[in-house]
Tab-separated table of C-alpha atoms in Angstrom:
chain	number	residue	atom	x	y	z
C	30	MET	CA	-22.076	-6.702	-15.280
C	31	ASP	CA	-24.972	-9.108	-15.891
C	32	THR	CA	-26.503	-11.374	-13.247
C	33	VAL	CA	-24.651	-14.518	-14.295
C	34	ASN	CA	-21.254	-12.849	-14.254
C	35	GLU	CA	-21.916	-11.118	-10.899
C	36	VAL	CA	-22.804	-14.453	-9.307
C	37	LYS	CA	-20.030	-16.341	-11.092
C	38	ASN	CA	-17.435	-13.809	-9.970
C	39	PHE	CA	-18.571	-14.060	-6.369
C	40	ILE	CA	-18.582	-17.861	-6.379
C	41	PHE	CA	-15.143	-18.133	-7.939
C	42	SER	CA	-13.545	-15.337	-5.958
C	43	GLU	CA	-14.981	-16.189	-2.529
C	44	LEU	CA	-16.304	-19.751	-2.332
C	45	ALA	CA	-14.262	-21.725	-4.835
C	46	TYR	CA	-11.289	-19.452	-5.544
C	47	ASP	CA	-9.047	-22.458	-6.177
C	48	TYR	CA	-11.380	-23.851	-8.856
C	49	PRO	CA	-10.841	-23.102	-12.584
C	50	LYS	CA	-13.894	-20.946	-13.292
C	51	ASP	CA	-13.486	-20.955	-17.060
C	52	THR	CA	-14.360	-24.649	-17.131
C	53	ILE	CA	-17.867	-24.077	-15.706
C	54	SER	CA	-20.800	-23.712	-18.060
C	55	LEU	CA	-24.216	-22.237	-17.322
C	56	GLU	CA	-25.754	-25.663	-16.801
C	57	ASP	CA	-22.985	-27.377	-14.817
C	58	ASP	CA	-24.095	-28.687	-11.407
C	59	LEU	CA	-22.473	-26.530	-8.739
C	60	LEU	CA	-23.803	-28.661	-5.874
C	61	SER	CA	-22.705	-32.125	-6.928
C	62	GLN	CA	-19.230	-30.769	-7.824
C	63	GLY	CA	-18.925	-29.263	-4.336
C	64	ILE	CA	-18.429	-25.738	-5.690
C	65	ILE	CA	-21.265	-24.623	-3.415
C	66	ASP	CA	-21.257	-26.484	-0.091
C	67	SER	CA	-23.286	-26.179	3.103
C	68	MET	CA	-21.126	-23.329	4.451
C	69	GLY	CA	-20.799	-21.512	1.148
C	70	ILE	CA	-24.520	-21.431	0.503
C	71	MET	CA	-25.078	-19.077	3.442
C	72	GLN	CA	-22.453	-16.678	2.095
C	73	LEU	CA	-23.996	-16.888	-1.367
C	74	VAL	CA	-27.453	-16.106	0.043
C	75	ASN	CA	-26.054	-13.034	1.858
C	76	PHE	CA	-24.317	-11.903	-1.331
C	77	ILE	CA	-27.457	-12.282	-3.463
C	78	GLU	CA	-29.573	-10.399	-0.920
C	79	GLU	CA	-27.139	-7.490	-0.746
C	80	LYS	CA	-26.177	-7.324	-4.410
C	81	PHE	CA	-29.618	-7.727	-5.949
C	82	GLY	CA	-31.756	-6.193	-3.186
C	83	ILE	CA	-33.976	-9.231	-2.772
C	84	ARG	CA	-34.966	-11.305	0.251
C	85	VAL	CA	-34.025	-14.997	0.043
C	86	THR	CA	-36.185	-17.029	2.428
C	87	PRO	CA	-35.201	-20.489	3.735
C	88	GLU	CA	-37.956	-21.844	1.466
C	89	ASP	CA	-36.020	-20.466	-1.526
C	90	VAL	CA	-32.846	-22.349	-0.600
C	91	ILE	CA	-33.602	-25.489	-2.596
C	92	PRO	CA	-31.587	-27.257	-5.307
C	93	GLU	CA	-33.935	-26.051	-8.047
C	94	ASN	CA	-32.804	-22.453	-7.418
C	95	PHE	CA	-29.115	-23.033	-6.679
C	96	HIS	CA	-27.882	-26.016	-8.664
C	97	SER	CA	-26.403	-24.086	-11.606
C	98	LEU	CA	-25.555	-20.576	-12.781
C	99	GLN	CA	-28.591	-20.697	-15.078
C	100	ALA	CA	-30.880	-21.693	-12.169
C	101	LEU	CA	-29.444	-18.906	-10.025
C	102	LYS	CA	-29.967	-16.360	-12.817
C	103	GLU	CA	-33.595	-17.393	-13.291
C	104	PHE	CA	-34.225	-17.415	-9.529
C	105	ILE	CA	-32.759	-13.919	-9.007
C	106	GLU	CA	-34.619	-12.452	-11.969
C	107	LYS	CA	-37.908	-14.022	-10.835
C	108	LYS	CA	-37.440	-12.564	-7.343
C	109	GLN	CA	-36.591	-9.136	-8.732
C	110	LYS	CA	-39.837	-9.077	-10.710
C	111	LYS	CA	-41.933	-9.686	-7.574
Q	21	MET	CA	-23.135	-0.963	19.431
Q	22	ASP	CA	-25.466	-0.261	22.310
Q	23	PHE	CA	-25.606	-2.733	25.221
Q	24	ASP	CA	-27.655	-0.490	27.487
Q	25	PHE	CA	-30.088	-2.737	29.362
Q	26	THR	CA	-33.443	-1.418	30.521
Q	27	PRO	CA	-34.360	-1.497	34.240
Q	28	GLU	CA	-37.013	-4.111	33.360
Q	29	GLN	CA	-34.427	-6.372	31.708
Q	30	LEU	CA	-32.062	-6.112	34.670
Q	31	SER	CA	-34.860	-6.691	37.150
Q	32	PHE	CA	-35.969	-9.802	35.205
Q	33	LYS	CA	-32.398	-11.113	35.322
Q	34	GLN	CA	-32.379	-10.684	39.111
Q	35	GLU	CA	-35.710	-12.546	39.351
Q	36	ILE	CA	-34.260	-15.466	37.386
Q	37	ILE	CA	-31.155	-15.559	39.572
Q	38	LYS	CA	-33.253	-15.692	42.726
Q	39	PHE	CA	-35.555	-18.342	41.248
Q	40	ALA	CA	-32.603	-20.493	40.142
Q	41	GLN	CA	-30.760	-20.197	43.477
Q	42	ASN	CA	-33.891	-21.106	45.436
Q	43	GLU	CA	-35.369	-23.794	43.224
Q	44	LEU	CA	-32.823	-25.498	40.972
Q	45	ASN	CA	-29.778	-26.446	43.047
Q	46	ASN	CA	-31.313	-29.150	45.253
Q	47	ASN	CA	-29.280	-32.400	45.535
Q	48	ILE	CA	-27.106	-31.414	42.593
Q	49	ILE	CA	-24.110	-33.504	43.733
Q	50	LYS	CA	-26.265	-36.634	44.035
Q	51	ARG	CA	-28.150	-35.992	40.797
Q	52	ASP	CA	-24.862	-35.490	38.944
Q	53	GLU	CA	-23.374	-38.637	40.476
Q	54	GLU	CA	-26.413	-40.777	39.628
Q	55	CYS	CA	-27.276	-39.116	36.283
Q	56	ILE	CA	-30.789	-38.124	37.326
Q	57	PHE	CA	-32.813	-35.835	35.053
Q	58	PRO	CA	-34.627	-33.259	37.247
Q	59	HIS	CA	-38.214	-33.516	35.958
Q	60	ASP	CA	-39.549	-31.285	38.755
Q	61	ASN	CA	-37.010	-28.555	38.088
Q	62	TRP	CA	-37.743	-28.741	34.359
Q	63	LYS	CA	-41.422	-28.091	35.136
Q	64	LYS	CA	-40.485	-25.212	37.444
Q	65	CYS	CA	-38.403	-23.619	34.662
Q	66	ALA	CA	-41.337	-23.963	32.268
Q	67	GLU	CA	-43.735	-22.455	34.827
Q	68	PHE	CA	-41.321	-19.572	35.402
Q	69	GLY	CA	-41.436	-18.944	31.647
Q	70	ILE	CA	-37.861	-19.819	30.707
Q	71	LEU	CA	-38.729	-22.316	27.971
Q	72	GLY	CA	-41.181	-19.916	26.359
Q	73	LEU	CA	-39.062	-16.767	26.617
Q	74	PRO	CA	-38.651	-15.709	22.947
Q	75	PHE	CA	-41.740	-17.461	21.616
Q	76	PRO	CA	-45.151	-15.868	20.936
Q	77	PRO	CA	-47.774	-15.705	23.738
Q	78	GLU	CA	-50.258	-17.803	21.736
Q	79	TYR	CA	-47.788	-20.682	22.077
Q	80	GLY	CA	-47.182	-20.163	25.777
Q	81	GLY	CA	-44.256	-17.752	25.436
Q	82	SER	CA	-43.607	-14.145	26.378
Q	83	HIS	CA	-42.116	-12.870	23.095
Q	84	ALA	CA	-38.942	-11.587	24.757
Q	85	ASP	CA	-36.379	-10.024	22.432
Q	86	ILE	CA	-32.977	-11.646	21.974
Q	87	VAL	CA	-31.167	-9.272	24.352
Q	88	THR	CA	-33.659	-10.031	27.139
Q	89	THR	CA	-33.401	-13.748	26.359
Q	90	MET	CA	-29.600	-13.753	26.537
Q	91	LEU	CA	-29.652	-11.737	29.745
Q	92	ALA	CA	-32.122	-14.208	31.223
Q	93	MET	CA	-29.932	-17.164	30.203
Q	94	GLU	CA	-26.961	-15.411	31.810
Q	95	GLY	CA	-28.959	-15.051	35.017
Q	96	LEU	CA	-29.881	-18.721	34.833
Q	97	GLY	CA	-26.211	-19.699	34.487
Q	98	TYR	CA	-25.303	-17.537	37.457
Q	99	GLY	CA	-28.015	-18.854	39.759
Q	100	CYS	CA	-28.280	-22.492	38.654
Q	101	LYS	CA	-25.380	-24.843	39.363
Q	102	ASP	CA	-26.979	-27.636	37.350
Q	103	SER	CA	-25.329	-27.108	33.948
Q	104	GLY	CA	-26.924	-30.331	32.681
Q	105	LEU	CA	-30.397	-28.889	33.213
Q	106	ILE	CA	-29.390	-25.614	31.536
Q	107	PHE	CA	-27.955	-27.546	28.588
Q	108	ALA	CA	-31.126	-29.638	28.244
Q	109	LEU	CA	-33.317	-26.512	28.329
Q	110	ASN	CA	-31.179	-24.822	25.672
Q	111	ALA	CA	-31.154	-27.946	23.501
Q	112	GLN	CA	-34.940	-27.938	23.437
Q	113	MET	CA	-35.378	-24.186	23.022
Q	114	TRP	CA	-33.005	-23.680	20.102
Q	115	SER	CA	-33.008	-26.973	18.227
Q	116	ILE	CA	-36.654	-28.013	18.698
Q	117	GLN	CA	-38.879	-25.069	19.597
Q	118	SER	CA	-37.080	-22.532	17.423
Q	119	PRO	CA	-37.241	-24.530	14.143
Q	120	ILE	CA	-40.865	-25.499	14.785
Q	121	TRP	CA	-41.676	-21.852	15.377
Q	122	GLU	CA	-39.734	-20.653	12.333
Q	123	PHE	CA	-40.426	-23.432	9.839
Q	124	GLY	CA	-43.375	-25.405	11.233
Q	125	SER	CA	-46.900	-25.483	9.812
Q	126	SER	CA	-49.777	-23.989	11.832
Q	127	ARG	CA	-50.798	-27.499	12.763
Q	128	GLN	CA	-47.282	-28.364	14.001
Q	129	LYS	CA	-47.095	-25.170	16.061
Q	130	ASP	CA	-50.526	-25.793	17.582
Q	131	LYS	CA	-49.766	-29.413	18.316
Q	132	TYR	CA	-46.227	-29.178	19.678
Q	133	LEU	CA	-44.916	-25.662	20.363
Q	134	LYS	CA	-47.281	-24.659	23.160
Q	135	LYS	CA	-46.795	-27.955	25.005
Q	136	LEU	CA	-43.011	-27.590	24.686
Q	137	CYS	CA	-43.054	-24.016	26.026
Q	138	LEU	CA	-45.282	-25.050	28.933
Q	139	GLY	CA	-43.124	-28.048	29.840
Q	140	GLU	CA	-45.888	-30.549	29.072
Q	141	ILE	CA	-43.738	-32.422	26.575
Q	142	ILE	CA	-39.968	-32.637	26.054
Q	143	GLY	CA	-38.150	-32.503	22.713
Q	144	ALA	CA	-34.873	-33.967	21.430
Q	145	HIS	CA	-32.809	-33.244	18.316
Q	146	GLY	CA	-31.346	-36.009	16.155
Q	147	MET	CA	-28.643	-35.019	13.673
Q	148	THR	CA	-25.362	-36.726	14.604
Q	149	GLU	CA	-24.916	-40.321	13.452
Q	150	PRO	CA	-22.321	-42.949	14.325
Q	151	ASP	CA	-20.395	-42.089	11.123
Q	152	SER	CA	-21.216	-38.384	10.743
Q	153	GLY	CA	-20.381	-35.848	13.428
Q	154	SER	CA	-18.596	-32.693	12.319
Q	155	ASP	CA	-19.414	-33.608	8.706
Q	156	ALA	CA	-23.076	-33.439	9.694
Q	157	PHE	CA	-24.560	-33.324	6.209
Q	158	SER	CA	-22.974	-36.621	5.193
Q	159	LEU	CA	-25.674	-38.353	7.230
Q	160	LYS	CA	-26.876	-41.795	6.167
Q	161	THR	CA	-30.426	-41.836	7.541
Q	162	THR	CA	-32.868	-42.026	4.654
Q	163	ALA	CA	-36.489	-40.987	4.261
Q	164	ARG	CA	-38.513	-42.675	1.512
Q	165	ARG	CA	-41.930	-41.322	0.641
Q	166	GLU	CA	-44.840	-43.706	0.015
Q	167	GLY	CA	-48.225	-42.024	-0.376
Q	168	ASN	CA	-48.995	-39.955	2.700
Q	169	TYR	CA	-46.117	-41.356	4.757
Q	170	TYR	CA	-42.342	-41.244	4.887
Q	171	PHE	CA	-40.378	-44.264	6.035
Q	172	LEU	CA	-37.191	-43.396	7.885
Q	173	ASN	CA	-34.237	-45.745	8.299
Q	174	GLY	CA	-31.047	-45.014	10.218
Q	175	THR	CA	-29.499	-44.376	13.615
Q	176	LYS	CA	-28.904	-41.103	15.406
Q	177	THR	CA	-26.467	-40.890	18.282
Q	178	PHE	CA	-25.647	-38.439	21.103
Q	179	VAL	CA	-29.299	-37.363	21.121
Q	180	SER	CA	-29.631	-35.069	24.137
Q	181	ASN	CA	-32.926	-35.442	26.053
Q	182	ALA	CA	-33.780	-38.644	24.113
Q	183	PRO	CA	-34.449	-40.851	27.185
Q	184	VAL	CA	-37.066	-38.380	28.477
Q	185	ALA	CA	-38.338	-36.967	25.178
Q	186	ASP	CA	-41.841	-37.116	23.734
Q	187	ILE	CA	-40.951	-35.727	20.313
Q	188	PHE	CA	-37.814	-35.706	18.138
Q	189	VAL	CA	-36.717	-33.395	15.333
Q	190	VAL	CA	-34.739	-35.701	13.055
Q	191	PHE	CA	-32.838	-35.079	9.818
Q	192	ALA	CA	-32.754	-37.561	6.931
Q	193	THR	CA	-31.846	-37.516	3.277
Q	194	THR	CA	-34.742	-37.646	0.839
Q	195	ASP	CA	-32.477	-37.403	-2.206
Q	196	ARG	CA	-28.849	-38.383	-1.773
Q	197	SER	CA	-27.902	-37.060	-5.233
Q	198	LYS	CA	-28.605	-33.513	-4.000
Q	199	GLY	CA	-26.092	-33.752	-1.142
Q	200	PHE	CA	-26.718	-31.283	1.688
Q	201	MET	CA	-29.678	-29.887	-0.249
Q	202	GLY	CA	-31.371	-33.274	-0.251
Q	203	ILE	CA	-31.786	-33.290	3.530
Q	204	THR	CA	-35.224	-32.980	5.096
Q	205	ALA	CA	-36.363	-32.483	8.701
Q	206	PHE	CA	-39.137	-34.453	10.383
Q	207	ILE	CA	-40.960	-34.346	13.708
Q	208	LEU	CA	-41.238	-37.834	15.176
Q	209	GLU	CA	-43.384	-38.746	18.160
Q	210	LYS	CA	-42.492	-41.335	20.754
Q	211	GLY	CA	-44.592	-44.349	19.824
Q	212	PHE	CA	-44.363	-43.929	16.042
Q	213	PRO	CA	-44.024	-47.434	14.541
Q	214	GLY	CA	-40.370	-48.329	13.990
Q	215	LEU	CA	-38.921	-45.737	16.399
Q	216	THR	CA	-36.792	-46.957	19.323
Q	217	VAL	CA	-34.820	-45.009	21.918
Q	218	GLY	CA	-31.608	-46.909	22.615
Q	219	LYS	CA	-29.912	-47.313	25.949
Q	220	GLU	CA	-28.672	-44.259	27.786
Q	221	ILE	CA	-25.160	-43.063	26.893
Q	222	LYS	CA	-23.114	-42.280	30.019
Q	223	LYS	CA	-20.817	-39.280	29.841
Q	224	MET	CA	-18.142	-37.229	31.603
Q	225	GLY	CA	-20.219	-34.140	32.408
Q	226	LEU	CA	-23.658	-32.590	31.959
Q	227	ARG	CA	-24.844	-35.777	33.636
Q	228	THR	CA	-28.297	-34.530	34.593
Q	229	SER	CA	-28.996	-34.087	30.885
Q	230	LEU	CA	-29.640	-37.567	29.555
Q	231	MET	CA	-28.491	-38.813	26.172
Q	232	ALA	CA	-29.245	-41.872	24.036
Q	233	GLU	CA	-29.285	-43.306	20.531
Q	234	LEU	CA	-32.365	-43.135	18.346
Q	235	ILE	CA	-33.003	-46.057	16.037
Q	236	MET	CA	-35.391	-45.837	13.089
Q	237	GLU	CA	-36.362	-49.053	11.333
Q	238	ASN	CA	-38.934	-48.289	8.664
Q	239	CYS	CA	-40.194	-45.646	11.061
Q	240	GLN	CA	-43.556	-44.525	9.702
Q	241	VAL	CA	-43.971	-40.738	9.716
Q	242	PRO	CA	-47.119	-38.998	8.414
Q	243	ILE	CA	-46.427	-36.424	5.696
Q	244	GLU	CA	-47.839	-33.657	7.928
Q	245	ASN	CA	-44.891	-34.281	10.273
Q	246	ARG	CA	-42.338	-33.183	7.712
Q	247	LEU	CA	-40.815	-29.927	9.001
Q	248	GLY	CA	-40.551	-27.472	6.105
Q	249	GLU	CA	-40.237	-28.583	2.502
Q	250	GLU	CA	-38.154	-31.446	1.187
Q	251	GLY	CA	-34.513	-30.303	0.917
Q	252	MET	CA	-34.842	-27.553	3.526
Q	253	GLY	CA	-33.139	-29.592	6.248
Q	254	ALA	CA	-29.757	-27.891	5.921
Q	255	ALA	CA	-31.298	-24.407	6.159
Q	256	ILE	CA	-33.311	-25.496	9.213
Q	257	PHE	CA	-30.266	-27.073	10.857
Q	258	ASN	CA	-28.032	-24.045	10.197
Q	259	SER	CA	-30.640	-21.676	11.573
Q	260	SER	CA	-30.986	-23.768	14.766
Q	261	MET	CA	-27.238	-23.925	15.235
Q	262	GLU	CA	-26.815	-20.165	14.921
Q	263	TRP	CA	-29.434	-19.634	17.660
Q	264	GLU	CA	-28.033	-22.402	19.827
Q	265	ARG	CA	-24.418	-21.227	19.491
Q	266	SER	CA	-25.483	-17.730	20.442
Q	267	CYS	CA	-27.817	-18.412	23.341
Q	268	ILE	CA	-26.412	-21.508	25.021
Q	269	LEU	CA	-23.320	-19.427	25.780
Q	270	GLY	CA	-25.266	-16.811	27.705
Q	271	SER	CA	-25.551	-19.291	30.548
Q	272	ASN	CA	-21.788	-19.916	30.432
Q	273	VAL	CA	-21.150	-16.215	31.005
Q	274	GLY	CA	-23.372	-16.358	34.098
Q	275	SER	CA	-21.575	-19.491	35.321
Q	276	MET	CA	-18.203	-17.784	34.786
Q	277	GLU	CA	-19.308	-14.879	36.960
Q	278	ARG	CA	-20.511	-17.198	39.746
Q	279	GLN	CA	-17.242	-19.122	39.566
Q	280	LEU	CA	-15.179	-15.919	39.710
Q	281	GLU	CA	-16.996	-14.799	42.860
Q	282	THR	CA	-16.510	-18.242	44.419
Q	283	CYS	CA	-12.780	-18.096	43.708
Q	284	ILE	CA	-12.386	-14.549	45.083
Q	285	LYS	CA	-14.203	-15.552	48.289
Q	286	TYR	CA	-12.104	-18.705	48.705
Q	287	ALA	CA	-8.804	-16.948	47.952
Q	288	ARG	CA	-9.539	-14.262	50.558
Q	289	GLU	CA	-10.562	-16.789	53.236
Q	290	ARG	CA	-7.944	-19.485	52.657
Q	291	LYS	CA	-4.732	-18.741	54.551
Q	292	GLN	CA	-1.270	-20.182	53.927
Q	293	PHE	CA	2.057	-18.856	55.227
Q	294	ASN	CA	-0.023	-16.572	57.550
Q	295	ARG	CA	-1.620	-14.705	54.648
Q	296	SER	CA	-4.709	-14.991	52.496
Q	297	ILE	CA	-3.703	-16.851	49.349
Q	298	SER	CA	-5.232	-13.949	47.368
Q	299	LYS	CA	-2.186	-11.916	48.421
Q	300	PHE	CA	0.078	-14.198	46.383
Q	301	GLN	CA	0.393	-12.900	42.820
Q	302	SER	CA	0.325	-16.408	41.358
Q	303	VAL	CA	-3.219	-16.795	42.724
Q	304	ALA	CA	-4.402	-13.218	42.149
Q	305	ASN	CA	-3.209	-13.278	38.535
Q	306	LYS	CA	-5.264	-16.382	37.822
Q	307	ILE	CA	-8.339	-14.610	39.164
Q	308	VAL	CA	-7.555	-11.530	37.080
Q	309	ASP	CA	-7.302	-13.713	33.963
Q	310	MET	CA	-10.689	-15.217	34.836
Q	311	LYS	CA	-12.140	-11.706	35.043
Q	312	VAL	CA	-10.638	-10.757	31.656
Q	313	ARG	CA	-12.157	-13.881	30.097
Q	314	LEU	CA	-15.534	-13.126	31.657
Q	315	GLU	CA	-15.657	-9.544	30.393
Q	316	THR	CA	-14.427	-10.344	26.873
Q	317	SER	CA	-16.895	-13.243	26.660
Q	318	ARG	CA	-19.723	-10.979	27.699
Q	319	LEU	CA	-18.826	-8.395	25.051
Q	320	ILE	CA	-18.692	-10.988	22.278
Q	321	LEU	CA	-21.995	-12.460	23.400
Q	322	TYR	CA	-23.839	-9.156	23.489
Q	323	LYS	CA	-22.452	-8.190	20.120
Q	324	ILE	CA	-24.339	-11.179	18.686
Q	325	ALA	CA	-27.514	-10.154	20.474
Q	326	TRP	CA	-27.105	-6.656	19.022
Q	327	LEU	CA	-26.490	-7.988	15.489
Q	328	LYS	CA	-29.438	-10.381	15.593
Q	329	GLN	CA	-31.689	-7.709	17.101
Q	330	ARG	CA	-30.915	-5.590	14.016
Q	331	GLY	CA	-31.581	-8.542	11.701
Q	332	GLN	CA	-27.940	-8.718	10.575
Q	333	ASP	CA	-25.958	-11.805	9.629
Q	334	ALA	CA	-24.244	-13.231	12.735
Q	335	VAL	CA	-22.841	-16.511	11.404
Q	336	MET	CA	-19.182	-15.599	11.921
Q	337	ASP	CA	-19.836	-13.827	15.214
Q	338	ALA	CA	-21.772	-16.818	16.545
Q	339	ALA	CA	-18.843	-19.074	15.585
Q	340	LEU	CA	-16.370	-16.658	17.212
Q	341	ALA	CA	-18.452	-16.571	20.381
Q	342	LYS	CA	-18.878	-20.344	20.512
Q	343	LEU	CA	-15.142	-20.883	20.015
Q	344	TYR	CA	-13.968	-18.226	22.443
Q	345	LEU	CA	-16.486	-18.700	25.234
Q	346	SER	CA	-16.291	-22.484	25.343
Q	347	GLU	CA	-12.483	-22.422	25.515
Q	348	ALA	CA	-12.434	-19.515	27.993
Q	349	TRP	CA	-14.886	-21.388	30.237
Q	350	VAL	CA	-12.693	-24.519	30.260
Q	351	GLN	CA	-9.566	-22.496	31.102
Q	352	SER	CA	-11.373	-20.671	33.917
Q	353	CYS	CA	-12.562	-24.013	35.317
Q	354	LEU	CA	-8.964	-25.285	35.325
Q	355	ASP	CA	-7.848	-22.084	37.078
Q	356	ALA	CA	-10.654	-22.399	39.631
Q	357	ILE	CA	-9.533	-25.931	40.510
Q	358	GLN	CA	-5.918	-24.796	40.825
Q	359	ILE	CA	-6.896	-21.905	43.092
Q	360	HIS	CA	-8.836	-24.328	45.328
Q	361	GLY	CA	-5.898	-26.778	45.411
Q	362	GLY	CA	-6.770	-30.234	46.741
Q	363	TYR	CA	-10.267	-29.099	47.670
Q	364	GLY	CA	-10.869	-28.109	44.068
Q	365	TYR	CA	-10.324	-31.706	43.042
Q	366	THR	CA	-13.010	-32.985	45.420
Q	367	THR	CA	-16.644	-33.485	44.464
Q	368	GLU	CA	-17.840	-31.770	47.651
Q	369	PHE	CA	-16.453	-28.361	46.656
Q	370	GLU	CA	-18.371	-28.492	43.340
Q	371	VAL	CA	-15.536	-26.905	41.348
Q	372	GLU	CA	-14.530	-30.056	39.479
Q	373	ARG	CA	-18.092	-30.550	38.213
Q	374	ASP	CA	-17.926	-27.234	36.352
Q	375	LEU	CA	-14.824	-28.461	34.489
Q	376	ARG	CA	-16.464	-31.763	33.514
Q	377	ASP	CA	-19.509	-29.830	32.298
Q	378	ALA	CA	-17.453	-27.153	30.508
Q	379	ILE	CA	-15.411	-29.519	28.322
Q	380	SER	CA	-18.513	-30.547	26.382
Q	381	GLY	CA	-18.882	-26.918	25.225
Q	382	LYS	CA	-15.866	-27.410	22.983
Q	383	ILE	CA	-17.647	-30.311	21.301
Q	384	TYR	CA	-21.433	-29.861	21.105
Q	385	SER	CA	-23.137	-27.603	18.503
Q	386	GLY	CA	-20.003	-27.823	16.368
Q	387	THR	CA	-16.548	-28.506	17.762
Q	388	SER	CA	-13.983	-25.745	18.263
Q	389	GLU	CA	-12.330	-27.007	15.073
Q	390	ILE	CA	-15.555	-26.576	13.082
Q	391	GLN	CA	-16.028	-23.064	14.496
Q	392	ARG	CA	-12.515	-22.246	13.261
Q	393	ASN	CA	-13.457	-23.644	9.829
Q	394	ILE	CA	-16.528	-21.388	9.703
Q	395	ILE	CA	-14.487	-18.345	10.703
Q	396	ALA	CA	-11.767	-19.220	8.171
Q	397	ARG	CA	-14.352	-19.437	5.388
Q	398	ARG	CA	-15.768	-16.067	6.356
Q	399	LEU	CA	-12.255	-14.616	6.237
Q	400	GLY	CA	-12.054	-15.784	2.638
Q	401	LEU	CA	-9.667	-18.662	3.337
């Protein structure tokens, strides 16, 4: 499964399981829609660290890296290259 | 899980107990009644090394690991009857010193952390606002950047240590459109233009720990006093809360043990119907329940220390511990009063003060209801 689908599956099975996931596009804002909230972000960080074998520092937890599926994909792939 | 303490750790705990019993319990009834912050005892705690425990030596600490730190806080709770002082120390250690240590610049650490560890300055934490408590990230305080300064506007309430504080870690939104990810932390100094400490807020318990509002009216904050990057406020706040929820409870476990011993002694000495009241099952069973709560609380607490020592996620365990220990402590305080009967209701016997102090544990650092929300989320609900 590719990065986007791994992350999307986690978000819509754990954090926003009552949200219709098929309506979300790559660029949709996950923060302003409340799909990722202040409690969910910590779970998402744990998931990304375990699933993709990368370390997410508090400095990484900024809107630029988490606001959409596309941003998350780019962030994870950038971290994996380091 | 391995909770095997070293002889050095146990000996340090005994040292803290002796220090607290000898130095920190003076005039506690009067100080509680008159809401007096014990400046001298605060300094003594700093000199003993309590404030600096887990922090690096270059900043006045002793770099103790989390297990040693929790054990020390347990010893402090056992020896010190002034829960207000313990609360104030914890508030500074976990919500001021810890974020400065973890997220602060070298300049911020040099300027503030050492003085905090050594008791030369006092810190306070401003998150809660009149209209945002449990929903902490819906805060209204704003920070607007102009050149090399931020201008903060808003009001913080229930700010522990505020009346005696020299610095304040305050959270404000720098970009409301980003929600909880638009929140930024700042270090404010007493005397910054536009910063006012409001009048003291009187409360039910923890009366030796003072509390006030913090009002910011175009409060001018140099850019070098921003803590972390813009938008990192939520991560900083969550990190502080996890530490605070874990460590502040260590002292409660110590207090529960002291209270249990007090109740056993009283129940053996107090005679009714020609027998010690401890011989009546209705009294003995209460004491047994207190013991069960103490031991289960201790296990939950040391599980967190073990998890954090291994660098593992402890968010749910910290919430479980906060929920369970705070409610167990309140129930044990109620039992202690009941065991003491009429005397338990008097100020002189010092049992009622524990109850007044304990109730706040179900509210501060996230109410019991919020802890349940965190646990529910982690259960996939």
